[in-house]
XYZ file of C-alpha atoms in Angstrom:
662
model
C 89.856 86.448 46.543
C 93.032 86.978 48.761
C 90.977 86.558 51.808
C 89.353 83.305 50.344
C 92.543 82.132 49.798
C 93.665 82.997 53.393
C 90.583 81.319 54.623
C 91.549 77.959 53.303
C 93.583 75.818 55.821
C 97.289 75.377 55.438
C 97.131 71.739 55.132
C 94.568 71.986 52.376
C 97.136 74.398 50.622
C 99.837 71.856 50.904
C 97.918 69.146 49.335
C 96.595 71.182 46.349
C 100.556 71.769 45.693
C 101.583 68.192 45.963
C 98.574 67.009 43.624
C 99.763 69.677 41.228
C 103.094 68.752 41.172
C 102.038 64.976 40.849
C 99.756 65.908 37.745
C 102.620 68.053 36.439
C 104.985 64.720 36.471
C 102.006 62.502 34.645
C 101.973 65.013 31.932
C 105.625 65.377 31.397
C 105.880 61.472 31.398
C 102.598 61.401 28.704
C 104.629 63.857 26.680
C 107.838 61.744 26.842
C 105.671 58.884 25.491
C 105.737 56.967 28.671
C 102.235 56.275 28.698
C 100.793 53.701 25.911
C 98.288 55.283 23.540
C 95.046 53.073 23.331
C 93.557 55.359 20.853
C 96.361 55.108 18.525
C 96.342 51.184 18.934
C 92.553 51.116 18.219
C 93.150 53.465 14.832
C 95.731 51.093 13.835
C 93.862 47.965 14.237
C 90.756 49.704 12.239
C 92.851 50.679 9.510
C 94.243 47.035 9.148
C 90.939 45.831 9.196
C 89.734 48.308 6.661
C 92.888 47.311 4.365
C 91.957 43.496 4.701
C 88.389 43.739 3.640
C 89.111 46.125 0.824
C 91.588 43.316 -0.881
C 88.915 40.855 -0.106
C 86.340 42.996 -1.622
C 88.256 43.982 -4.753
C 88.847 40.111 -5.011
C 85.196 39.283 -4.728
C 83.900 42.018 -6.747
C 86.355 41.221 -9.723
C 85.126 37.687 -9.826
C 81.506 39.005 -9.655
C 80.759 37.355 -6.444
C 78.785 40.350 -5.175
C 76.440 38.169 -2.844
C 79.431 36.591 -1.069
C 80.803 40.028 -0.419
C 77.662 41.328 0.945
C 77.385 38.377 3.454
C 80.996 38.768 4.456
C 80.720 42.194 5.150
C 77.214 41.876 7.251
C 78.932 38.791 9.194
C 81.838 41.569 10.050
C 79.361 44.228 11.123
C 77.416 41.794 13.084
C 80.572 39.990 14.871
C 82.283 43.731 15.635
C 80.155 46.156 17.656
C 82.773 48.971 16.963
C 81.715 48.939 13.234
C 78.341 50.566 12.462
C 78.383 49.923 8.870
C 80.382 48.824 5.700
C 79.438 50.072 2.081
C 81.137 49.611 -1.377
C 80.591 52.466 -3.291
C 81.543 52.807 -7.176
C 83.574 55.779 -8.472
C 80.408 57.348 -9.794
C 79.129 57.317 -5.878
C 76.562 54.488 -6.566
C 76.385 52.172 -3.483
C 76.753 48.870 -4.809
C 77.096 46.489 -1.547
C 76.308 47.528 1.953
C 76.236 46.026 5.616
C 74.267 47.582 8.324
C 72.639 50.993 7.631
C 75.280 52.274 5.848
C 73.233 55.256 4.439
C 72.386 56.471 7.910
C 75.498 56.128 9.788
C 77.819 57.665 6.674
C 78.114 61.559 6.271
C 80.243 62.555 3.425
C 80.177 66.114 4.855
C 82.250 64.854 7.923
C 85.987 64.861 7.858
C 86.530 62.369 10.670
C 89.439 60.211 10.458
C 88.845 58.422 13.482
C 85.289 57.190 13.091
C 84.629 57.092 9.302
C 87.496 55.565 6.937
C 87.624 55.360 3.356
C 89.558 52.542 1.462
C 90.271 52.735 -2.349
C 89.076 49.534 -4.273
C 91.252 48.995 -7.494
C 90.060 46.832 -10.630
C 92.993 45.876 -13.521
C 95.134 48.507 -11.783
C 92.597 51.298 -11.763
C 90.423 52.563 -9.216
C 86.700 51.816 -9.851
C 85.451 52.455 -6.418
C 85.922 52.782 -2.382
C 85.073 50.787 0.497
C 83.594 52.982 3.460
C 83.685 51.871 6.996
C 81.412 53.783 9.966
C 82.862 52.943 13.431
C 81.378 53.546 16.754
C 83.296 56.669 18.533
C 86.010 55.912 20.784
C 86.576 59.137 22.681
C 84.495 58.023 25.691
C 83.240 60.221 27.712
C 83.724 63.805 26.538
C 86.391 62.539 24.296
C 88.739 61.674 27.040
C 89.753 58.551 25.341
C 91.809 60.524 22.873
C 93.951 61.258 25.550
C 95.801 58.627 27.434
C 96.400 59.659 30.864
C 92.959 61.750 31.312
C 91.272 58.915 33.292
C 94.232 58.362 35.459
C 94.295 62.192 36.542
C 90.847 62.239 36.913
C 91.045 59.367 39.617
C 94.241 60.387 40.990
C 93.756 64.042 41.666
C 90.707 63.767 43.923
C 92.030 60.621 45.699
C 95.324 61.815 46.089
C 93.786 65.441 47.382
C 92.029 63.676 50.046
C 94.751 60.963 51.139
C 97.360 64.148 51.158
C 94.951 66.269 53.461
C 94.226 63.261 55.932
C 98.011 62.284 56.167
C 99.140 65.958 56.996
C 96.276 66.054 59.466
C 97.239 63.446 61.533
C 101.274 64.340 60.909
C 100.742 67.543 62.101
C 98.555 66.424 65.253
C 101.124 63.944 66.047
C 104.310 66.476 65.598
C 105.846 67.766 68.974
C 104.227 71.128 69.269
C 107.464 72.428 71.062
C 109.101 72.951 67.808
C 106.541 75.245 66.236
C 108.378 78.393 67.213
C 112.093 78.594 66.569
C 114.435 78.926 69.598
C 115.525 82.527 68.727
C 111.859 83.487 68.984
C 110.948 81.668 71.832
C 113.906 83.469 73.609
C 112.660 86.966 72.687
C 109.062 85.951 73.675
C 110.206 84.865 77.066
C 111.371 88.265 77.810
C 108.007 89.767 77.564
C 106.525 90.908 80.656
C 102.698 89.706 79.977
C 101.716 86.095 79.517
C 101.781 84.828 75.947
C 100.231 81.622 74.407
C 100.113 80.795 70.687
C 97.170 78.340 69.412
C 96.640 76.404 66.452
C 93.280 76.983 64.418
C 91.692 73.955 66.786
C 92.363 75.745 70.045
C 95.654 73.479 70.766
C 98.705 75.164 72.657
C 101.575 75.447 70.358
C 103.577 77.606 72.767
C 103.384 79.330 76.050
C 106.079 82.075 77.283
C 107.761 82.006 80.631
C 105.578 84.521 82.250
C 102.528 82.674 81.392
C 103.893 79.373 82.963
C 104.993 81.383 86.079
C 101.569 82.656 86.691
C 99.550 79.409 86.034
C 102.495 77.545 88.023
C 102.489 75.095 85.063
C 105.575 73.458 83.121
C 105.762 74.285 79.545
C 105.708 70.596 78.990
C 102.171 70.308 80.391
C 100.790 72.866 78.394
C 102.085 71.683 75.041
C 99.289 70.198 72.691
C 96.778 70.594 75.403
C 93.504 72.466 74.563
C 93.471 76.003 75.935
C 89.826 75.244 77.033
C 90.872 72.259 79.240
C 92.210 75.126 81.774
C 89.683 75.945 84.223
C 88.830 79.721 83.142
C 86.339 81.396 85.101
C 84.392 84.574 83.581
C 83.265 87.411 85.631
C 79.385 87.398 86.247
C 78.730 90.356 83.605
C 81.085 89.107 80.892
C 80.188 87.403 77.767
C 79.691 83.799 78.046
C 82.215 83.016 75.341
C 85.808 82.795 75.702
C 88.167 85.368 73.832
C 89.570 82.928 71.404
C 86.151 81.536 70.411
C 84.884 85.123 70.084
C 87.814 85.927 67.781
C 86.875 82.625 65.804
C 83.191 84.040 65.379
C 84.101 87.467 64.538
C 87.167 86.671 62.523
C 88.759 89.463 64.433
C 90.664 90.678 67.239
C 89.248 90.632 70.671
C 90.238 93.096 73.044
C 90.356 93.730 76.978
C 88.394 90.467 77.914
C 88.380 89.756 81.903
C 89.303 86.098 82.950
C 90.220 84.246 85.892
C 91.960 81.492 87.117
C 92.265 79.605 90.527
C 96.042 79.124 90.842
C 96.122 77.113 94.364
C 93.492 78.883 96.136
C 94.373 82.279 94.889
C 92.108 83.718 92.398
C 94.271 85.520 89.633
C 92.820 88.025 87.163
C 94.000 88.706 83.782
C 93.172 91.254 80.905
C 92.932 89.033 77.825
C 93.709 90.070 74.020
C 93.474 87.642 71.225
C 94.470 88.163 67.599
C 93.594 85.488 64.768
C 96.430 84.735 62.679
C 95.257 84.098 59.203
C 94.746 80.668 58.460
C 97.268 79.692 61.283
C 95.601 79.848 64.664
C 95.556 82.490 67.391
C 98.069 84.971 69.592
C 96.734 85.395 73.180
C 98.274 87.653 75.698
C 97.237 87.623 79.350
C 98.133 90.745 81.380
C 98.110 89.910 85.077
C 95.692 92.550 86.919
C 95.009 90.337 90.055
C 96.655 93.145 92.399
C 94.554 96.000 90.573
C 91.550 94.050 91.223
C 92.472 92.851 94.776
C 93.160 96.381 95.628
C 89.735 97.470 94.322
C 88.141 95.090 96.287
C 90.234 96.022 99.264
C 89.424 99.671 98.534
C 85.790 98.988 98.146
C 85.930 97.199 101.499
C 87.863 99.906 102.995
C 85.158 102.618 101.726
C 82.496 100.578 103.225
C 84.043 100.069 106.301
C 85.005 103.760 106.395
C 81.428 104.913 105.769
C 80.199 102.316 108.444
C 82.856 103.561 110.820
C 81.952 107.187 109.817
C 78.080 106.478 110.432
C 78.731 104.587 113.528
C 80.704 107.646 115.053
C 78.399 109.934 113.910
C 75.856 107.925 115.935
C 78.234 107.665 118.641
C 78.739 111.376 118.784
C 75.138 112.153 118.775
C 74.684 109.394 121.623
C 77.630 110.779 123.839
C 76.604 114.325 123.609
C 73.253 113.246 125.023
C 75.130 110.890 127.760
C 77.339 113.676 128.722
C 74.878 116.509 128.631
C 72.592 114.612 130.972
C 74.720 114.107 134.191
C 76.352 117.481 133.319
C 72.896 119.168 133.502
C 72.058 117.379 136.549
C 75.618 118.637 138.087
C 75.103 122.046 137.209
C 71.646 122.212 137.975
C 71.494 120.784 141.351
C 74.675 122.860 142.302
C 72.698 125.973 141.430
C 69.863 124.975 143.417
C 71.989 124.372 146.535
C 73.947 127.743 145.749
C 70.630 129.538 145.901
C 69.354 128.126 148.874
C 66.311 126.532 147.210
C 66.176 123.624 149.650
C 63.543 122.764 152.509
C 65.435 120.784 154.577
C 68.737 118.932 155.204
C 67.498 115.606 153.851
C 66.559 117.354 150.375
C 69.784 118.914 150.290
C 71.359 115.511 150.992
C 69.428 113.962 148.315
C 70.294 116.833 145.655
C 74.327 116.064 146.565
C 73.612 112.354 146.068
C 72.378 113.147 142.792
C 75.249 115.311 142.010
C 77.865 112.689 142.960
C 75.863 110.024 140.834
C 75.602 112.178 138.034
C 79.339 112.851 138.281
C 80.087 109.245 138.827
C 78.412 108.537 135.640
C 80.369 111.229 133.812
C 83.458 109.979 134.934
C 82.656 106.452 133.565
C 81.720 107.768 130.138
C 84.987 109.473 129.788
C 87.258 106.806 131.339
C 85.640 104.476 128.508
C 86.600 106.992 125.750
C 90.170 107.214 127.359
C 90.582 103.504 127.371
C 89.116 102.942 123.805
C 91.686 105.715 122.866
C 94.597 103.688 124.441
C 93.257 100.585 122.935
C 92.883 101.593 119.410
C 96.623 103.456 119.409
C 98.067 100.420 120.822
C 99.056 101.818 124.053
C 96.928 99.770 126.235
C 99.427 97.618 129.112
C 98.169 95.180 131.381
C 99.966 93.552 134.442
C 100.530 89.960 135.453
C 100.341 89.948 139.095
C 99.051 88.114 142.040
C 95.253 88.376 141.961
C 92.474 87.208 143.921
C 89.783 86.430 141.774
C 86.816 85.864 144.709
C 87.824 89.370 146.050
C 87.044 90.859 142.581
C 84.107 89.040 142.109
C 82.525 89.951 145.660
C 83.591 93.443 145.562
C 81.719 94.096 142.170
C 78.511 92.126 143.445
C 78.674 94.575 146.528
C 79.304 97.505 144.875
C 76.308 97.185 142.088
C 73.845 95.608 144.764
C 72.512 98.957 145.404
C 71.927 99.610 141.763
C 70.033 96.055 141.476
C 68.116 96.620 144.287
C 66.801 99.735 143.047
C 65.607 97.581 139.872
C 64.213 94.814 141.993
C 66.640 92.310 141.093
C 68.463 89.463 142.824
C 72.147 89.780 142.140
C 73.636 86.302 143.063
C 77.319 85.407 143.452
C 77.817 81.408 143.052
C 81.173 79.549 143.229
C 80.740 76.392 141.528
C 83.864 74.861 141.798
C 86.978 75.331 144.025
C 89.419 78.098 142.429
C 92.943 78.861 143.039
C 93.266 81.743 146.040
C 95.610 83.499 143.664
C 96.099 83.732 140.024
C 98.474 85.833 137.766
C 96.354 88.546 135.712
C 95.895 92.378 135.940
C 93.244 92.899 138.751
C 92.260 96.660 137.899
C 91.412 95.570 134.278
C 89.675 92.059 135.271
C 87.753 94.019 137.803
C 87.002 96.741 135.052
C 85.657 93.881 132.618
C 83.333 92.029 135.407
C 82.157 95.506 136.391
C 81.161 96.351 133.064
C 79.518 92.939 132.276
C 77.446 93.005 135.551
C 76.614 96.605 135.254
C 75.206 95.880 131.591
C 73.231 92.796 132.679
C 71.579 94.906 135.339
C 70.823 97.669 133.009
C 69.028 95.122 130.383
C 67.406 93.220 132.770
C 63.821 94.586 133.850
C 62.903 91.462 136.276
C 64.328 88.264 137.448
C 68.150 87.987 138.248
C 71.605 88.382 137.379
C 74.033 85.795 138.383
C 77.945 85.801 138.613
C 79.006 82.536 138.558
C 82.589 81.427 138.797
C 84.185 78.067 137.980
C 87.764 76.384 137.167
C 87.913 74.196 134.158
C 90.728 71.982 132.806
C 91.039 72.164 128.824
C 93.092 69.428 127.364
C 96.390 70.481 125.687
C 99.969 69.226 124.748
C 101.441 70.190 127.793
C 103.260 68.132 130.525
C 100.037 68.091 132.595
C 97.846 67.293 129.722
C 95.217 70.222 130.456
C 95.450 73.905 131.009
C 93.770 75.231 133.766
C 91.183 78.337 132.994
C 89.256 80.429 135.061
C 85.677 81.189 133.842
C 83.255 83.939 135.124
C 79.772 83.529 133.604
C 77.479 86.672 133.830
C 73.953 85.344 133.514
C 70.751 87.462 133.392
C 67.231 87.060 132.565
C 67.100 90.162 130.510
C 65.641 91.033 127.041
C 68.384 88.679 125.061
C 69.530 89.310 121.672
C 69.264 87.866 118.121
C 72.261 86.016 116.483
C 72.682 89.031 114.369
C 73.037 91.344 117.247
C 75.483 89.136 118.960
C 77.466 89.321 115.932
C 77.907 93.142 116.201
C 77.439 94.056 119.828
C 81.526 93.959 120.380
C 82.104 96.150 117.716
C 83.195 99.853 118.899
C 80.062 102.434 119.058
C 77.633 99.587 118.530
C 74.698 98.652 120.613
C 72.194 96.161 119.443
C 69.989 98.393 117.804
C 69.111 102.014 117.997
C 66.141 101.481 120.141
C 68.583 100.141 123.055
C 70.373 103.259 122.762
C 67.019 105.324 123.264
C 65.412 103.157 125.887
C 68.689 102.321 127.924
C 71.216 105.010 127.060
C 75.089 104.342 126.845
C 77.761 104.384 124.508
C 78.152 101.467 122.935
C 81.983 101.085 123.873
C 81.759 99.101 127.180
C 81.782 95.526 125.406
C 84.275 96.462 122.840
C 86.761 97.529 125.431
C 85.697 94.497 127.905
C 86.665 92.093 124.977
C 89.947 93.716 124.109
C 90.857 93.876 128.059
C 89.991 90.217 127.986
C 92.215 89.447 124.971
C 95.114 91.577 126.170
C 94.956 89.254 129.376
C 95.331 86.203 127.375
C 91.496 85.421 127.761
C 88.499 85.346 125.948
C 84.824 87.259 126.308
C 82.026 85.390 124.350
C 78.211 85.761 124.542
C 75.314 83.247 124.245
C 71.944 84.892 124.003
C 68.191 84.238 123.388
C 65.580 86.883 122.724
C 62.949 87.094 125.832
C 64.912 84.434 127.754
C 68.153 86.438 128.473
C 72.048 86.376 127.963
C 75.177 84.814 129.246
C 78.523 86.590 128.925
C 81.653 84.340 129.310
C 84.925 85.186 130.442
C 87.673 83.052 130.292
C 91.026 83.937 131.867
C 94.072 81.459 131.627
C 95.956 80.590 134.950
C 99.065 78.857 135.642
C 99.328 74.789 136.807
C 101.322 75.965 139.913
C 98.246 78.194 141.057
C 96.239 75.236 141.684
C 98.242 74.187 144.638
C 96.527 76.475 146.885
C 92.607 76.242 146.029
C 89.730 77.651 147.806
C 86.398 75.407 148.083
C 82.965 76.849 147.125
C 82.038 76.800 150.916
C 84.970 78.864 151.946
C 84.435 81.088 148.979
C 80.694 81.496 150.057
C 81.667 82.222 153.702
C 84.141 84.761 152.628
C 81.701 86.298 150.198
C 78.962 86.765 153.315
C 81.705 88.316 155.468
C 82.898 91.197 152.903
C 79.125 91.679 151.922
C 78.374 92.354 155.665
C 81.210 94.806 155.916
C 80.633 96.748 152.796
C 78.579 99.237 154.330
C 81.312 100.603 156.653
C 82.150 104.093 155.647
C 85.033 104.600 158.213
C 87.467 107.325 156.602
C 90.898 106.112 155.867
C 93.722 107.948 158.227
C 96.824 109.028 156.601
C 100.195 109.618 158.569
C 101.200 113.246 159.026
C 103.379 113.137 156.198
C 104.125 116.250 153.562
C 102.649 115.539 150.321
C 103.052 118.065 147.311
C 100.060 118.388 144.956
C 100.821 119.728 141.441
C 98.061 120.795 138.911
C 97.173 123.602 137.124
C 93.662 123.408 137.865
C 92.557 125.021 140.950
C 89.380 123.006 141.496
C 91.423 119.756 141.467
C 93.943 121.187 143.631
C 91.474 122.444 146.241
C 89.267 119.230 146.293
C 92.794 116.787 146.530
C 93.836 118.949 149.232
C 90.814 118.953 151.446
C 90.302 115.451 151.121
C 94.039 114.581 152.369
C 94.031 117.162 154.841
C 90.895 115.601 156.530
C 92.497 112.164 156.210
C 95.746 113.585 158.362
C 98.296 114.441 155.523
C 100.386 117.706 155.631
C 99.656 119.151 151.974
C 101.385 121.807 149.848
C 100.333 122.705 146.402
C 101.831 124.042 143.025
C 100.525 125.289 139.914
C 103.049 123.655 137.415
C 106.113 121.427 136.967
C 108.694 123.980 137.652
C 107.100 125.635 140.730
C 106.857 121.949 141.984
C 110.730 121.553 141.218
C 111.678 124.848 143.246
C 109.364 123.474 146.301
C 110.797 119.975 146.322
C 114.375 121.629 146.101
C 113.720 123.952 148.969
C 112.052 121.245 151.034
C 115.300 119.144 150.708
C 117.672 122.121 151.627
C 115.145 122.973 154.500
C 115.341 119.349 155.925
C 111.682 118.733 155.307
C 111.653 116.358 152.049
C 108.055 115.710 150.638
C 107.180 112.067 150.978
C 104.890 112.031 147.999
C 104.096 113.773 144.870
C 100.764 113.683 142.892
C 101.642 115.181 139.568
C 99.450 116.411 136.522
C 100.515 115.255 133.315
C 99.626 118.409 131.344
C 100.428 121.590 132.657
C 102.033 125.041 131.476
C 105.327 126.321 131.862
C 106.703 122.772 132.587
C 104.457 119.605 132.444
C 104.634 116.528 134.620
C 106.692 114.438 132.372
C 109.356 116.747 132.168
C 109.412 117.900 135.554
C 109.429 114.171 136.961
C 112.533 113.602 134.367
C 114.238 116.571 135.656
C 113.600 115.401 139.305
C 115.198 112.088 138.479
C 118.198 113.603 136.811
C 118.924 114.916 140.445
C 118.795 111.681 141.856
C 115.790 112.567 143.874
C 113.868 109.256 144.582
C 110.736 111.013 146.063
C 107.678 108.901 144.620
C 105.538 110.302 142.020
C 102.227 109.385 140.972
């Protein structure tokens, strides 16, 4: 019963109370006699009519005018529908005169003073009979005419209930919902750290606390009276299709831990929502902001995937690298062992073996350099210079160096200067050479037939500078090789990644070259991009910015072509560089390194001394200064026992010794 009462809307309860008050007032007024009693008036009228007819009947009966009396009574019955019948009965109970079907309507057993009346008839002062009157009932439906305000209440109660309910509904809808919650309660709810909203039974917002307004970036005035469904809530794909307050209405019970999302100016907020019904009133909904938790989950998932991908890539890299390092190392050791054992038939064969050892060693050094470069880049220790750089010299030197490799594969390696370029630009010549060498080497490796072209040009891109443009030097390396799909192009600049696993098996390599090249280009303020088509070839584009001042001294394409030919013709020269007879100190803990460098420098004309560690080097430098024979140059290893190269150099500078140290 209580649950049924609680399910009745509050406005219906109020309406019932008002109707009850009104009905009680009418009853009090009726009891006090403020309402005319129609029933009593009818009874009084019937009593007077009966007295009048009794007097007339007595007079007529006394004079023997029985027929006239019958006519008079029948006339009265006929004219008044409220009278069923009239009968004159003697004291012995004999019906003397009647009008209407008196015997049918009259019932002596009834004690009814309303519908049956009896009036005594006197003759010579004595009662000799009675006149009986049978009337129609005046009670109405269920006898309600007996009580004066009955019909009034029957009409007023339902009419007023409907009108009160409708009036209250419209009144409540038009009220300002900001006053639904007392001020002291609002202040308390504003201190809660979760968002809170109070809804009426129709889902309209009656109150929102400060936290929810902040989360949704909404003003309280904008929220009041609005339907909560009008806010653009979003549900997760795996959640129910019913909003929490709608689900609570269906279940008539609390709903917990539902996830909703809300787009707040481009940032997707995530809430854990709890909704509790308030019996017959509405709903209390709380919003707990779990956006950071969800974002962290997504970030952790991405980091996990990235870590798994990186781990897989590095595992593949280690497998490839072990093969790449082992192959040239086996060649170095194998051919060295052949030479040591004297297993050669001629001097030409020995030279071929030495060339193979040299190429294998150079390849091994290239692999190690790639790893070291990537390590520097990822640790943030990569540094680039900005000095005078001759771009045409770099392009020509790279082409001359790699021409032998191109010729071995039957490829045509071309150098094309499309436009005039500055004679000197400000860049890092070493890193720029490394990038172009890597790209050209890759192009040769992945091109089985056709050509590789190095195309150099100058662009003037529009800008907001004073001149209206920014000059950019562009170097395109174009090949007619195997080409790549868009998916392969999207990932080839990632570390340890090649286009696919078959590339590694067929062509070898570590997958570091392009990643290093792009990062070097970006470190110099430029960019490295690629465009490729399967079966047609690839174009790798290097763009390096330069200054407007460098455009004052330009070299034409014709002069560049002539200089390139001259350099190409002189590239085969192998004349040994001669050094002055100066004292050079080699500091290295590796005997092989000391002996090799000592051999090369002595044959070039230098006077060479060696030391095994930094402390020994400091002692030898001090002795040379005291003897008047200082060293002109020190070649210092960085990591050594006893005293490393860094510490030794610091101590040397503390002595104010300015001997150059490399």
